[in-house]
């Protein structure tokens, strides 16, 4: 009788547990640098992974509007849109309360190059934009010279608040590209390589309490999310 809508909101309270039963095996991956399907991007981007920019939380066309997330705005382009700069907002942290800095985002992005770990599962087209060394193998096996070259492609300010992407070509919508979870932060000292998919460190409103791959994923509120 209510036309598909709840007849009343009386009695609704904050909190509680939401159970989602699915005939599939759930998310194909929880490693942000290995995610590229729409369902997984939406699910994990809404729960455990933040990015420099994101999409407005709204239904319909309004939900395609780009908004700032980890960054203070949606980025500044220069050099014919071959250079993009973002400033991190104050107070953003990982689930353990440690601050999210430029180096964490740069490290996260660098993991996408490590095909031996990520299996070439991420948005590989995005890699072609960044002016990294042609032979860069990712952070796990890079030489000092290769890593230094990569760090020139994605520069961090001394205070760790500003990240600058140097691109091979003009990309007028690169601020949409950094909304992909592959551009999310990963703390290097907590990276477990190809096992990171089992418990990625959260920067979002939820964190992983337990995970039995293909069977059950339990998330709880991240008390350090702001």
PDB file of C-alpha atoms in Angstrom:
ATOM      1  CA  UNK A   1       0.000   0.000   0.000  1.00  0.00           C
ATOM      2  CA  UNK A   2       2.892   2.389   0.528  1.00  0.00           C
ATOM      3  CA  UNK A   3       4.013   2.319  -3.097  1.00  0.00           C
ATOM      4  CA  UNK A   4       7.283   0.570  -2.311  1.00  0.00           C
ATOM      5  CA  UNK A   5       8.291   3.067   0.368  1.00  0.00           C
ATOM      6  CA  UNK A   6       8.409   2.570   4.100  1.00  0.00           C
ATOM      7  CA  UNK A   7       5.063   3.581   5.518  1.00  0.00           C
ATOM      8  CA  UNK A   8       6.683   5.122   8.589  1.00  0.00           C
ATOM      9  CA  UNK A   9      10.100   6.000   9.915  1.00  0.00           C
ATOM     10  CA  UNK A  10       8.916   5.678  13.510  1.00  0.00           C
ATOM     11  CA  UNK A  11      11.258   3.634  15.630  1.00  0.00           C
ATOM     12  CA  UNK A  12      14.293   3.974  13.362  1.00  0.00           C
ATOM     13  CA  UNK A  13      17.473   4.466  15.366  1.00  0.00           C
ATOM     14  CA  UNK A  14      21.169   4.839  14.561  1.00  0.00           C
ATOM     15  CA  UNK A  15      23.417   1.817  14.839  1.00  0.00           C
ATOM     16  CA  UNK A  16      22.774  -1.890  14.604  1.00  0.00           C
ATOM     17  CA  UNK A  17      24.140  -4.571  12.301  1.00  0.00           C
ATOM     18  CA  UNK A  18      23.425  -4.837   8.587  1.00  0.00           C
ATOM     19  CA  UNK A  19      23.632  -8.369   7.144  1.00  0.00           C
ATOM     20  CA  UNK A  20      24.059  -8.717   3.367  1.00  0.00           C
ATOM     21  CA  UNK A  21      23.570 -12.206   1.913  1.00  0.00           C
ATOM     22  CA  UNK A  22      24.988 -12.738  -1.561  1.00  0.00           C
ATOM     23  CA  UNK A  23      24.954 -15.768  -3.860  1.00  0.00           C
ATOM     24  CA  UNK A  24      28.328 -14.693  -5.261  1.00  0.00           C
ATOM     25  CA  UNK A  25      31.629 -14.841  -3.388  1.00  0.00           C
ATOM     26  CA  UNK A  26      31.521 -11.140  -2.561  1.00  0.00           C
ATOM     27  CA  UNK A  27      34.205  -8.674  -3.588  1.00  0.00           C
ATOM     28  CA  UNK A  28      36.732 -10.081  -6.064  1.00  0.00           C
ATOM     29  CA  UNK A  29      39.481  -8.284  -4.161  1.00  0.00           C
ATOM     30  CA  UNK A  30      39.977  -5.972  -1.191  1.00  0.00           C
ATOM     31  CA  UNK A  31      43.379  -4.645  -2.289  1.00  0.00           C
ATOM     32  CA  UNK A  32      42.665  -1.089  -3.534  1.00  0.00           C
ATOM     33  CA  UNK A  33      45.317  -1.230  -6.265  1.00  0.00           C
ATOM     34  CA  UNK A  34      43.743  -4.408  -7.681  1.00  0.00           C
ATOM     35  CA  UNK A  35      40.140  -3.161  -7.881  1.00  0.00           C
ATOM     36  CA  UNK A  36      38.539  -2.048 -11.130  1.00  0.00           C
ATOM     37  CA  UNK A  37      34.997  -3.443 -11.305  1.00  0.00           C
ATOM     38  CA  UNK A  38      32.162  -1.005 -10.701  1.00  0.00           C
ATOM     39  CA  UNK A  39      30.553  -3.025  -7.919  1.00  0.00           C
ATOM     40  CA  UNK A  40      33.799  -3.348  -5.961  1.00  0.00           C
ATOM     41  CA  UNK A  41      34.745   0.301  -6.516  1.00  0.00           C
ATOM     42  CA  UNK A  42      31.377   1.376  -5.146  1.00  0.00           C
ATOM     43  CA  UNK A  43      31.337  -1.017  -2.207  1.00  0.00           C
ATOM     44  CA  UNK A  44      34.903  -0.539  -0.970  1.00  0.00           C
ATOM     45  CA  UNK A  45      34.960   3.166  -1.790  1.00  0.00           C
ATOM     46  CA  UNK A  46      31.945   3.618   0.470  1.00  0.00           C
ATOM     47  CA  UNK A  47      33.352   1.611   3.363  1.00  0.00           C
ATOM     48  CA  UNK A  48      37.116   1.268   3.782  1.00  0.00           C
ATOM     49  CA  UNK A  49      38.994   3.242   1.128  1.00  0.00           C
ATOM     50  CA  UNK A  50      39.278   7.009   0.625  1.00  0.00           C
ATOM     51  CA  UNK A  51      40.782   8.821  -2.349  1.00  0.00           C
ATOM     52  CA  UNK A  52      41.808  12.389  -3.162  1.00  0.00           C
ATOM     53  CA  UNK A  53      38.506  13.000  -4.930  1.00  0.00           C
ATOM     54  CA  UNK A  54      35.249  11.110  -4.945  1.00  0.00           C
ATOM     55  CA  UNK A  55      31.673  11.397  -6.153  1.00  0.00           C
ATOM     56  CA  UNK A  56      28.859  13.250  -4.460  1.00  0.00           C
ATOM     57  CA  UNK A  57      26.757  10.990  -2.259  1.00  0.00           C
ATOM     58  CA  UNK A  58      23.469  11.469  -4.080  1.00  0.00           C
ATOM     59  CA  UNK A  59      21.089   9.545  -6.311  1.00  0.00           C
ATOM     60  CA  UNK A  60      20.843   9.910 -10.072  1.00  0.00           C
ATOM     61  CA  UNK A  61      22.812  12.362 -12.185  1.00  0.00           C
ATOM     62  CA  UNK A  62      23.741  14.395  -9.109  1.00  0.00           C
ATOM     63  CA  UNK A  63      25.830  11.435  -7.966  1.00  0.00           C
ATOM     64  CA  UNK A  64      28.244  11.917 -10.882  1.00  0.00           C
ATOM     65  CA  UNK A  65      29.455  15.257  -9.501  1.00  0.00           C
ATOM     66  CA  UNK A  66      33.124  15.212  -8.474  1.00  0.00           C
ATOM     67  CA  UNK A  67      33.852  16.370  -4.922  1.00  0.00           C
ATOM     68  CA  UNK A  68      36.912  16.631  -2.688  1.00  0.00           C
ATOM     69  CA  UNK A  69      37.582  13.731  -0.303  1.00  0.00           C
ATOM     70  CA  UNK A  70      41.100  13.399   1.116  1.00  0.00           C
ATOM     71  CA  UNK A  71      41.998  16.605  -0.724  1.00  0.00           C
ATOM     72  CA  UNK A  72      40.806  20.100   0.141  1.00  0.00           C
ATOM     73  CA  UNK A  73      39.424  20.592  -3.380  1.00  0.00           C
ATOM     74  CA  UNK A  74      39.205  18.778  -6.712  1.00  0.00           C
ATOM     75  CA  UNK A  75      42.745  19.667  -7.760  1.00  0.00           C
ATOM     76  CA  UNK A  76      44.624  22.371  -9.632  1.00  0.00           C
ATOM     77  CA  UNK A  77      45.889  21.817 -13.168  1.00  0.00           C
ATOM     78  CA  UNK A  78      48.795  23.644 -14.795  1.00  0.00           C
ATOM     79  CA  UNK A  79      51.295  23.139 -17.623  1.00  0.00           C
ATOM     80  CA  UNK A  80      48.464  22.458 -20.117  1.00  0.00           C
ATOM     81  CA  UNK A  81      46.939  19.945 -17.670  1.00  0.00           C
ATOM     82  CA  UNK A  82      50.148  17.904 -17.594  1.00  0.00           C
ATOM     83  CA  UNK A  83      50.657  18.826 -13.937  1.00  0.00           C
ATOM     84  CA  UNK A  84      48.007  18.252 -11.272  1.00  0.00           C
ATOM     85  CA  UNK A  85      48.354  19.335  -7.644  1.00  0.00           C
ATOM     86  CA  UNK A  86      46.246  18.331  -4.637  1.00  0.00           C
ATOM     87  CA  UNK A  87      46.503  19.448  -1.012  1.00  0.00           C
ATOM     88  CA  UNK A  88      45.504  17.003   1.715  1.00  0.00           C
ATOM     89  CA  UNK A  89      42.974  18.189   4.245  1.00  0.00           C
ATOM     90  CA  UNK A  90      43.902  18.290   7.929  1.00  0.00           C
ATOM     91  CA  UNK A  91      42.931  15.473  10.274  1.00  0.00           C
ATOM     92  CA  UNK A  92      42.654  12.573   7.819  1.00  0.00           C
ATOM     93  CA  UNK A  93      43.958   9.314   9.302  1.00  0.00           C
ATOM     94  CA  UNK A  94      44.216   5.581   8.882  1.00  0.00           C
ATOM     95  CA  UNK A  95      42.277   3.251  11.180  1.00  0.00           C
ATOM     96  CA  UNK A  96      45.086   3.297  13.780  1.00  0.00           C
ATOM     97  CA  UNK A  97      44.921   7.096  14.027  1.00  0.00           C
ATOM     98  CA  UNK A  98      48.174   7.734  12.137  1.00  0.00           C
ATOM     99  CA  UNK A  99      47.983  10.648   9.676  1.00  0.00           C
ATOM    100  CA  UNK A 100      47.525  10.063   5.956  1.00  0.00           C
ATOM    101  CA  UNK A 101      50.314  11.880   4.119  1.00  0.00           C
ATOM    102  CA  UNK A 102      51.406  12.384   0.540  1.00  0.00           C
ATOM    103  CA  UNK A 103      53.906   9.510   0.795  1.00  0.00           C
ATOM    104  CA  UNK A 104      51.099   7.072   1.604  1.00  0.00           C
ATOM    105  CA  UNK A 105      49.200   8.016  -1.543  1.00  0.00           C
ATOM    106  CA  UNK A 106      52.350   7.922  -3.686  1.00  0.00           C
ATOM    107  CA  UNK A 107      53.229   4.508  -2.280  1.00  0.00           C
ATOM    108  CA  UNK A 108      49.710   3.239  -2.908  1.00  0.00           C
ATOM    109  CA  UNK A 109      49.814   4.363  -6.533  1.00  0.00           C
ATOM    110  CA  UNK A 110      53.269   2.824  -7.013  1.00  0.00           C
ATOM    111  CA  UNK A 111      51.914  -0.625  -6.078  1.00  0.00           C
ATOM    112  CA  UNK A 112      49.833  -0.658  -9.276  1.00  0.00           C
ATOM    113  CA  UNK A 113      53.052  -1.121 -11.286  1.00  0.00           C
ATOM    114  CA  UNK A 114      53.997  -4.268  -9.342  1.00  0.00           C
ATOM    115  CA  UNK A 115      52.376  -6.834 -11.626  1.00  0.00           C
ATOM    116  CA  UNK A 116      53.999  -9.680  -9.691  1.00  0.00           C
ATOM    117  CA  UNK A 117      51.925  -8.601  -6.675  1.00  0.00           C
ATOM    118  CA  UNK A 118      48.828  -6.998  -8.173  1.00  0.00           C
ATOM    119  CA  UNK A 119      48.510  -9.341 -11.149  1.00  0.00           C
ATOM    120  CA  UNK A 120      47.797  -6.420 -13.500  1.00  0.00           C
ATOM    121  CA  UNK A 121      44.294  -6.279 -12.060  1.00  0.00           C
ATOM    122  CA  UNK A 122      44.012  -2.515 -11.495  1.00  0.00           C
ATOM    123  CA  UNK A 123      43.203   0.362 -13.878  1.00  0.00           C
ATOM    124  CA  UNK A 124      46.283  -0.012 -16.060  1.00  0.00           C
ATOM    125  CA  UNK A 125      45.210   2.785 -18.421  1.00  0.00           C
ATOM    126  CA  UNK A 126      45.820   5.258 -15.592  1.00  0.00           C
ATOM    127  CA  UNK A 127      49.475   4.229 -15.372  1.00  0.00           C
ATOM    128  CA  UNK A 128      50.102   5.478 -18.899  1.00  0.00           C
ATOM    129  CA  UNK A 129      49.254   9.029 -17.803  1.00  0.00           C
ATOM    130  CA  UNK A 130      51.995   9.279 -15.172  1.00  0.00           C
ATOM    131  CA  UNK A 131      55.489  10.221 -16.318  1.00  0.00           C
ATOM    132  CA  UNK A 132      57.225   7.382 -14.469  1.00  0.00           C
ATOM    133  CA  UNK A 133      60.347   5.579 -15.741  1.00  0.00           C
ATOM    134  CA  UNK A 134      59.503   3.110 -18.519  1.00  0.00           C
ATOM    135  CA  UNK A 135      61.200   0.293 -16.591  1.00  0.00           C
ATOM    136  CA  UNK A 136      59.643   1.031 -13.197  1.00  0.00           C
ATOM    137  CA  UNK A 137      58.693  -2.365 -11.667  1.00  0.00           C
ATOM    138  CA  UNK A 138      56.827  -1.152  -8.590  1.00  0.00           C
ATOM    139  CA  UNK A 139      58.129  -0.465  -5.067  1.00  0.00           C
ATOM    140  CA  UNK A 140      58.917  -4.057  -4.099  1.00  0.00           C
ATOM    141  CA  UNK A 141      61.773  -4.621  -6.556  1.00  0.00           C
ATOM    142  CA  UNK A 142      62.700  -1.110  -7.760  1.00  0.00           C
ATOM    143  CA  UNK A 143      66.300   0.030  -7.591  1.00  0.00           C
ATOM    144  CA  UNK A 144      67.080   3.315  -5.851  1.00  0.00           C
ATOM    145  CA  UNK A 145      67.406   4.968  -9.253  1.00  0.00           C
ATOM    146  CA  UNK A 146      64.068   3.614 -10.484  1.00  0.00           C
ATOM    147  CA  UNK A 147      62.316   4.650  -7.282  1.00  0.00           C
ATOM    148  CA  UNK A 148      63.859   8.122  -7.440  1.00  0.00           C
ATOM    149  CA  UNK A 149      62.555   8.476 -10.989  1.00  0.00           C
ATOM    150  CA  UNK A 150      59.081   7.456  -9.875  1.00  0.00           C
ATOM    151  CA  UNK A 151      59.207   9.919  -6.987  1.00  0.00           C
ATOM    152  CA  UNK A 152      59.897  12.681  -9.514  1.00  0.00           C
ATOM    153  CA  UNK A 153      56.743  11.701 -11.378  1.00  0.00           C
ATOM    154  CA  UNK A 154      54.684  11.961  -8.175  1.00  0.00           C
ATOM    155  CA  UNK A 155      56.192  14.624  -5.942  1.00  0.00           C
ATOM    156  CA  UNK A 156      55.509  15.245  -2.259  1.00  0.00           C
ATOM    157  CA  UNK A 157      55.991  18.569  -0.509  1.00  0.00           C
ATOM    158  CA  UNK A 158      58.304  18.713   2.507  1.00  0.00           C
ATOM    159  CA  UNK A 159      55.380  18.956   4.921  1.00  0.00           C
ATOM    160  CA  UNK A 160      53.677  15.924   3.332  1.00  0.00           C
ATOM    161  CA  UNK A 161      50.494  17.884   2.630  1.00  0.00           C
ATOM    162  CA  UNK A 162      50.756  18.475  -1.124  1.00  0.00           C
ATOM    163  CA  UNK A 163      51.003  15.850  -3.854  1.00  0.00           C
ATOM    164  CA  UNK A 164      51.871  16.726  -7.448  1.00  0.00           C
ATOM    165  CA  UNK A 165      51.330  14.383 -10.394  1.00  0.00           C
ATOM    166  CA  UNK A 166      53.509  14.968 -13.456  1.00  0.00           C
ATOM    167  CA  UNK A 167      51.876  13.473 -16.551  1.00  0.00           C
ATOM    168  CA  UNK A 168      53.178  12.413 -19.963  1.00  0.00           C
ATOM    169  CA  UNK A 169      50.349  14.206 -21.742  1.00  0.00           C
ATOM    170  CA  UNK A 170      47.554  16.667 -21.093  1.00  0.00           C
ATOM    171  CA  UNK A 171      44.722  15.009 -19.161  1.00  0.00           C
ATOM    172  CA  UNK A 172      41.918  17.469 -18.524  1.00  0.00           C
ATOM    173  CA  UNK A 173      39.935  15.111 -16.269  1.00  0.00           C
ATOM    174  CA  UNK A 174      42.788  13.603 -14.271  1.00  0.00           C
ATOM    175  CA  UNK A 175      41.019  14.723 -11.089  1.00  0.00           C
ATOM    176  CA  UNK A 176      38.380  12.086 -11.945  1.00  0.00           C
ATOM    177  CA  UNK A 177      41.127   9.488 -12.444  1.00  0.00           C
ATOM    178  CA  UNK A 178      42.412   9.933  -8.876  1.00  0.00           C
ATOM    179  CA  UNK A 179      38.953   8.935  -7.620  1.00  0.00           C
ATOM    180  CA  UNK A 180      39.855   5.350  -8.589  1.00  0.00           C
ATOM    181  CA  UNK A 181      40.771   3.257  -5.548  1.00  0.00           C
ATOM    182  CA  UNK A 182      44.185   2.551  -7.081  1.00  0.00           C
ATOM    183  CA  UNK A 183      45.007   6.134  -6.065  1.00  0.00           C
ATOM    184  CA  UNK A 184      44.115   5.447  -2.441  1.00  0.00           C
ATOM    185  CA  UNK A 185      46.670   5.568   0.398  1.00  0.00           C
ATOM    186  CA  UNK A 186      48.539   2.504   1.668  1.00  0.00           C
ATOM    187  CA  UNK A 187      50.948   2.687   4.654  1.00  0.00           C
ATOM    188  CA  UNK A 188      54.181   1.117   3.416  1.00  0.00           C
ATOM    189  CA  UNK A 189      55.104  -0.377   6.795  1.00  0.00           C
ATOM    190  CA  UNK A 190      51.817  -2.323   6.855  1.00  0.00           C
ATOM    191  CA  UNK A 191      51.880  -3.566   3.279  1.00  0.00           C
ATOM    192  CA  UNK A 192      51.802  -7.366   3.089  1.00  0.00           C
ATOM    193  CA  UNK A 193      52.207  -7.633  -0.684  1.00  0.00           C
ATOM    194  CA  UNK A 194      49.841 -10.088  -2.353  1.00  0.00           C
ATOM    195  CA  UNK A 195      48.316 -10.798   1.083  1.00  0.00           C
ATOM    196  CA  UNK A 196      47.220  -7.181   1.518  1.00  0.00           C
ATOM    197  CA  UNK A 197      43.874  -8.139  -0.004  1.00  0.00           C
ATOM    198  CA  UNK A 198      43.072 -10.119   3.155  1.00  0.00           C
ATOM    199  CA  UNK A 199      43.133  -7.063   5.437  1.00  0.00           C
ATOM    200  CA  UNK A 200      43.816  -3.680   3.837  1.00  0.00           C
ATOM    201  CA  UNK A 201      44.311  -0.785   6.244  1.00  0.00           C
ATOM    202  CA  UNK A 202      41.164   1.337   6.336  1.00  0.00           C
ATOM    203  CA  UNK A 203      40.945   5.063   5.700  1.00  0.00           C
ATOM    204  CA  UNK A 204      37.149   5.000   5.443  1.00  0.00           C
ATOM    205  CA  UNK A 205      34.199   4.872   7.861  1.00  0.00           C
ATOM    206  CA  UNK A 206      34.516   1.106   8.428  1.00  0.00           C
ATOM    207  CA  UNK A 207      37.411  -1.242   9.099  1.00  0.00           C
ATOM    208  CA  UNK A 208      37.759  -5.000   8.739  1.00  0.00           C
ATOM    209  CA  UNK A 209      37.240  -7.017  11.888  1.00  0.00           C
ATOM    210  CA  UNK A 210      37.498 -10.417  10.226  1.00  0.00           C
ATOM    211  CA  UNK A 211      37.568 -11.829   6.716  1.00  0.00           C
ATOM    212  CA  UNK A 212      37.177 -15.393   5.483  1.00  0.00           C
ATOM    213  CA  UNK A 213      37.797 -15.065   1.756  1.00  0.00           C
ATOM    214  CA  UNK A 214      34.817 -16.104  -0.326  1.00  0.00           C
ATOM    215  CA  UNK A 215      32.654 -16.710   2.741  1.00  0.00           C
ATOM    216  CA  UNK A 216      32.308 -13.840   5.202  1.00  0.00           C
ATOM    217  CA  UNK A 217      33.531 -10.278   5.623  1.00  0.00           C
ATOM    218  CA  UNK A 218      32.809  -8.499   8.916  1.00  0.00           C
ATOM    219  CA  UNK A 219      33.300  -4.735   9.108  1.00  0.00           C
ATOM    220  CA  UNK A 220      32.927  -2.517  12.159  1.00  0.00           C
ATOM    221  CA  UNK A 221      32.963   1.245  12.586  1.00  0.00           C
ATOM    222  CA  UNK A 222      36.352   2.928  12.228  1.00  0.00           C
ATOM    223  CA  UNK A 223      36.519   5.132  15.309  1.00  0.00           C
ATOM    224  CA  UNK A 224      39.306   7.197  13.745  1.00  0.00           C
ATOM    225  CA  UNK A 225      37.355   8.125  10.619  1.00  0.00           C
ATOM    226  CA  UNK A 226      36.407  11.790  10.269  1.00  0.00           C
TER     227      UNK A 226
END
